[in-house]
Amino acid sequence: SQTIHQWPATLVQPVGSPLSLECTVEGTSNPNLYWYRQAAGRGLQLLFYSVGIGQISSEVPQNLSASRPQDRQFILSSKKLLLSDSGFYLCAGRGDRGHRGYTFGSGTRLTVV
Amino acid sequence: AQKITQTQPGMFVQEKEAVTLDCTYDTSDPSYGLFWYKQPSSGEMIFLIYQGSYDQQNATEGRYSLNFQKARKSANLVISASQLGDSAMYFCAMREGLRGSYIPTFGRGTSLIVHP
């Protein structure tokens, strides 16, 4: 079955600093992968999705970027963080054949100070 | 326009009673899937149940059932015999097939509190 690994769990970064969040997938190959952001008490906002190596689609214009250097690796980055980048970041992958749900990582809680 | 609408920001239920969490959706895609996820305070997203647009019967998974009313575009989650551990945020989500590239869109969620 598919497992999504995400780290770190918690991150406090100053405004203007860079960001790199990593998501790796175990158990399936060539998964569709997604980055979501969840503001406090709100739903999930799709940021990026990827259907394969080097293929990234952006849903929301912002100072974040994503990359997929390997089949099972999905990275969320920023060159300079803003206060508004604070939130809970979740990586998700489309599940195994026959399992019609999407598997999520445990999330990274980012606070920009 | 919002694709997924959850109108109940918060719900309270007594332990062992049933509770219904509302979800309505908007799509013109004939092929779509509807999901419910549970998010406890730890933040993890736990898949609960799935309903496909062509499924003839309502989905059930243990104590969870999905009341799928296609004409009304509603996909309410019913939790029977509530337990204290059911206290969490619940999100309804939809992925559209042909036009939506299978990307899940989430509602704003409903906070459920189960009282002893």
CSV table of C-alpha atoms in Angstrom, one decimal:
chain,number,residue,atom,x,y,z
A,1,SER,CA,0.0,0.0,0.0
A,2,GLN,CA,1.1,3.6,-0.5
A,3,THR,CA,2.7,5.6,2.3
A,4,ILE,CA,3.6,9.3,2.1
A,5,HIS,CA,6.5,10.5,4.2
A,6,GLN,CA,6.8,14.1,4.9
A,7,TRP,CA,9.2,16.2,7.0
A,8,PRO,CA,9.8,18.1,9.1
A,9,ALA,CA,6.7,18.0,11.2
A,10,THR,CA,7.2,21.5,12.6
A,11,LEU,CA,9.1,24.4,11.2
A,12,VAL,CA,9.6,28.0,12.4
A,13,GLN,CA,11.3,30.3,9.9
A,14,PRO,CA,12.0,34.0,9.7
A,15,VAL,CA,10.5,36.2,7.0
A,16,GLY,CA,12.7,36.2,4.0
A,17,SER,CA,14.3,32.9,4.6
A,18,PRO,CA,14.2,30.0,2.1
A,19,LEU,CA,12.0,26.9,2.5
A,20,SER,CA,12.3,23.3,1.4
A,21,LEU,CA,9.8,20.7,2.3
A,22,GLU,CA,10.2,17.2,1.1
A,23,CYS,CA,7.7,14.5,0.4
A,24,THR,CA,8.6,10.9,-0.6
A,25,VAL,CA,6.3,8.1,-1.6
A,26,GLU,CA,6.7,4.4,-0.7
A,27,GLY,CA,4.8,1.5,-2.1
A,28,THR,CA,3.7,2.7,-5.6
A,29,SER,CA,5.5,4.0,-8.7
A,30,ASN,CA,4.5,6.9,-10.9
A,31,PRO,CA,2.0,8.3,-8.4
A,32,ASN,CA,0.1,11.6,-8.9
A,33,LEU,CA,1.3,13.9,-6.1
A,34,TYR,CA,-0.2,17.0,-4.6
A,35,TRP,CA,0.8,19.8,-2.3
A,36,TYR,CA,-2.0,21.4,-0.2
A,37,ARG,CA,-1.9,24.2,2.3
A,38,GLN,CA,-4.4,24.5,5.2
A,39,ALA,CA,-4.8,27.8,7.0
A,40,ALA,CA,-5.9,27.6,10.6
A,41,GLY,CA,-9.5,26.3,10.8
A,42,ARG,CA,-9.9,26.2,7.0
A,43,GLY,CA,-10.1,23.7,4.2
A,44,LEU,CA,-7.3,22.5,2.0
A,45,GLN,CA,-6.1,24.7,-0.8
A,46,LEU,CA,-4.3,23.0,-3.7
A,47,LEU,CA,-0.9,24.5,-4.4
A,48,PHE,CA,0.7,22.2,-6.9
A,49,TYR,CA,0.2,18.8,-8.5
A,50,SER,CA,2.5,16.5,-10.5
A,51,VAL,CA,1.7,13.6,-12.8
A,52,GLY,CA,5.4,12.6,-13.3
A,53,ILE,CA,9.0,13.6,-13.1
A,54,GLY,CA,9.6,17.2,-14.0
A,55,GLN,CA,5.9,17.8,-14.6
A,56,ILE,CA,4.5,20.4,-12.2
A,57,SER,CA,1.2,22.3,-12.4
A,58,SER,CA,0.5,25.3,-10.3
A,59,GLU,CA,-2.9,26.2,-9.1
A,60,VAL,CA,-2.3,29.4,-7.1
A,61,PRO,CA,0.1,32.2,-8.0
A,62,GLN,CA,2.4,32.8,-5.0
A,63,ASN,CA,6.1,32.8,-4.1
A,64,LEU,CA,6.2,29.1,-3.7
A,65,SER,CA,7.5,26.6,-6.2
A,66,ALA,CA,7.5,22.8,-6.5
A,67,SER,CA,9.8,20.3,-8.2
A,68,ARG,CA,9.7,16.6,-8.8
A,69,PRO,CA,13.3,15.4,-9.4
A,70,GLN,CA,12.5,11.7,-8.9
A,71,ASP,CA,9.4,9.6,-9.4
A,72,ARG,CA,8.7,9.3,-5.7
A,73,GLN,CA,10.0,12.7,-4.5
A,74,PHE,CA,8.1,15.9,-4.5
A,75,ILE,CA,9.6,19.1,-3.1
A,76,LEU,CA,8.0,22.4,-2.1
A,77,SER,CA,10.3,25.4,-2.0
A,78,SER,CA,10.4,29.1,-1.5
A,79,LYS,CA,13.3,31.5,-2.0
A,80,LYS,CA,11.9,34.1,0.4
A,81,LEU,CA,9.1,33.3,2.9
A,82,LEU,CA,6.3,35.7,3.6
A,83,LEU,CA,4.2,35.9,6.8
A,84,SER,CA,1.2,34.7,4.7
A,85,ASP,CA,3.1,31.4,4.0
A,86,SER,CA,2.3,30.2,7.5
A,87,GLY,CA,0.1,27.2,7.6
A,88,PHE,CA,-0.2,23.4,7.6
A,89,TYR,CA,1.3,21.8,4.5
A,90,LEU,CA,0.2,18.4,3.4
A,91,CYS,CA,1.5,16.2,0.7
A,92,ALA,CA,-0.9,13.7,-0.9
A,93,GLY,CA,-0.7,11.0,-3.4
A,94,ARG,CA,-3.2,9.1,-5.4
A,95,GLY,CA,-3.8,5.7,-3.9
A,96,ASP,CA,-3.2,2.2,-5.1
A,97,ARG,CA,-5.3,0.7,-7.8
A,98,GLY,CA,-8.5,-0.4,-6.1
A,99,HIS,CA,-8.2,2.1,-3.3
A,100,ARG,CA,-10.0,5.2,-4.5
A,101,GLY,CA,-8.9,7.5,-1.8
A,102,TYR,CA,-5.8,9.7,-1.7
A,103,THR,CA,-3.1,9.1,0.9
A,104,PHE,CA,-1.7,12.0,2.9
A,105,GLY,CA,1.5,12.6,4.7
A,106,SER,CA,1.5,13.6,8.3
A,107,GLY,CA,1.9,17.3,7.4
A,108,THR,CA,4.4,20.2,8.2
A,109,ARG,CA,3.2,23.0,10.4
A,110,LEU,CA,5.1,26.1,9.2
A,111,THR,CA,5.2,29.3,11.2
A,112,VAL,CA,6.8,32.3,9.5
A,113,VAL,CA,7.9,34.9,12.1
B,1,ALA,CA,-18.3,29.2,-7.3
B,2,GLN,CA,-17.4,26.7,-4.6
B,3,LYS,CA,-17.4,23.1,-5.8
B,4,ILE,CA,-17.8,21.6,-2.3
B,5,THR,CA,-20.0,23.2,0.3
B,6,GLN,CA,-20.1,22.2,3.9
B,7,THR,CA,-22.6,24.4,5.7
B,8,GLN,CA,-22.1,23.2,9.2
B,9,PRO,CA,-19.0,24.7,10.8
B,10,GLY,CA,-19.6,22.8,14.0
B,11,MET,CA,-21.7,19.9,15.2
B,12,PHE,CA,-22.3,18.3,18.6
B,13,VAL,CA,-23.5,14.8,19.2
B,14,GLN,CA,-24.0,12.6,22.2
B,15,GLU,CA,-21.9,9.5,22.5
B,16,LYS,CA,-23.6,6.4,20.9
B,17,GLU,CA,-26.0,8.6,18.8
B,18,ALA,CA,-25.9,8.9,15.1
B,19,VAL,CA,-24.9,12.2,13.4
B,20,THR,CA,-25.2,13.4,9.8
B,21,LEU,CA,-22.6,15.8,8.3
B,22,ASP,CA,-23.8,17.7,5.2
B,23,CYS,CA,-22.0,18.1,1.9
B,24,THR,CA,-23.2,19.5,-1.4
B,25,TYR,CA,-21.2,19.6,-4.5
B,26,ASP,CA,-21.2,21.3,-7.9
B,27,THR,CA,-20.0,19.7,-11.1
B,28,SER,CA,-20.9,19.3,-14.7
B,29,ASP,CA,-18.5,16.4,-15.2
B,30,PRO,CA,-20.5,13.1,-15.6
B,31,SER,CA,-17.6,11.2,-13.9
B,32,TYR,CA,-16.7,12.2,-10.4
B,33,GLY,CA,-15.9,10.8,-7.1
B,34,LEU,CA,-16.8,11.9,-3.6
B,35,PHE,CA,-14.7,11.4,-0.5
B,36,TRP,CA,-14.9,12.0,3.2
B,37,TYR,CA,-11.8,12.5,5.3
B,38,LYS,CA,-11.3,12.8,9.1
B,39,GLN,CA,-8.7,15.1,10.5
B,40,PRO,CA,-8.0,14.7,14.2
B,41,SER,CA,-6.1,17.4,16.1
B,42,SER,CA,-2.8,15.7,15.1
B,43,GLY,CA,-3.4,17.0,11.6
B,44,GLU,CA,-3.3,13.7,9.6
B,45,MET,CA,-5.9,13.2,7.0
B,46,ILE,CA,-7.7,9.8,7.3
B,47,PHE,CA,-9.7,8.5,4.4
B,48,LEU,CA,-13.1,7.3,5.5
B,49,ILE,CA,-15.3,6.6,2.5
B,50,TYR,CA,-15.7,6.9,-1.2
B,51,GLN,CA,-18.7,7.2,-3.6
B,52,GLY,CA,-18.4,7.1,-7.3
B,53,SER,CA,-20.8,9.0,-9.5
B,54,TYR,CA,-21.9,5.8,-11.3
B,55,ASP,CA,-22.2,3.7,-8.1
B,56,GLN,CA,-25.8,2.5,-7.7
B,57,GLN,CA,-25.7,1.9,-4.0
B,58,ASN,CA,-24.7,4.2,-1.2
B,59,ALA,CA,-21.2,3.5,0.1
B,60,THR,CA,-20.7,2.0,3.6
B,61,GLU,CA,-17.6,1.4,5.6
B,62,GLY,CA,-18.2,0.1,9.1
B,63,ARG,CA,-19.9,2.9,11.1
B,64,TYR,CA,-19.7,5.3,8.2
B,65,SER,CA,-22.2,5.5,5.4
B,66,LEU,CA,-22.6,8.0,2.6
B,67,ASN,CA,-26.1,9.2,1.8
B,68,PHE,CA,-25.6,9.9,-1.9
B,69,GLN,CA,-28.5,11.9,-3.6
B,70,LYS,CA,-27.2,12.5,-7.1
B,71,ALA,CA,-30.1,14.7,-8.3
B,72,ARG,CA,-29.7,17.0,-5.3
B,73,LYS,CA,-25.9,16.8,-5.6
B,74,SER,CA,-25.5,16.0,-2.0
B,75,ALA,CA,-23.2,13.5,-0.3
B,76,ASN,CA,-23.9,13.5,3.4
B,77,LEU,CA,-21.8,11.4,5.8
B,78,VAL,CA,-23.7,9.5,8.4
B,79,ILE,CA,-21.7,8.3,11.5
B,80,SER,CA,-23.7,5.7,13.5
B,81,ALA,CA,-23.1,5.0,17.2
B,82,SER,CA,-20.7,8.0,17.7
B,83,GLN,CA,-17.6,7.4,19.8
B,84,LEU,CA,-15.5,10.0,21.7
B,85,GLY,CA,-12.7,9.3,19.3
B,86,ASP,CA,-14.9,10.6,16.4
B,87,SER,CA,-14.3,14.1,17.6
B,88,ALA,CA,-12.4,15.7,14.8
B,89,MET,CA,-12.7,17.9,11.7
B,90,TYR,CA,-14.4,16.2,8.8
B,91,PHE,CA,-13.8,17.2,5.2
B,92,CYS,CA,-15.9,16.4,2.1
B,93,ALA,CA,-13.9,16.3,-1.2
B,94,MET,CA,-14.6,15.7,-4.8
B,95,ARG,CA,-12.4,14.7,-7.7
B,96,GLU,CA,-13.7,15.3,-11.2
B,97,GLY,CA,-12.7,12.8,-13.8
B,98,LEU,CA,-12.6,14.0,-17.4
B,99,ARG,CA,-12.4,17.8,-16.8
B,100,GLY,CA,-10.9,17.9,-13.4
B,101,SER,CA,-7.7,15.8,-14.0
B,102,TYR,CA,-8.6,13.7,-10.9
B,103,ILE,CA,-7.5,16.5,-8.5
B,104,PRO,CA,-9.4,16.4,-5.2
B,105,THR,CA,-11.2,19.6,-4.2
B,106,PHE,CA,-12.0,20.0,-0.5
B,107,GLY,CA,-14.8,21.7,1.4
B,108,ARG,CA,-14.1,23.9,4.5
B,109,GLY,CA,-14.8,21.2,6.9
B,110,THR,CA,-17.1,20.5,9.8
B,111,SER,CA,-15.9,20.2,13.4
B,112,LEU,CA,-17.6,17.4,15.2
B,113,ILE,CA,-17.5,17.1,19.0
B,114,VAL,CA,-18.8,14.0,20.6
B,115,HIS,CA,-20.0,14.4,24.2
B,116,PRO,CA,-19.9,11.6,26.8
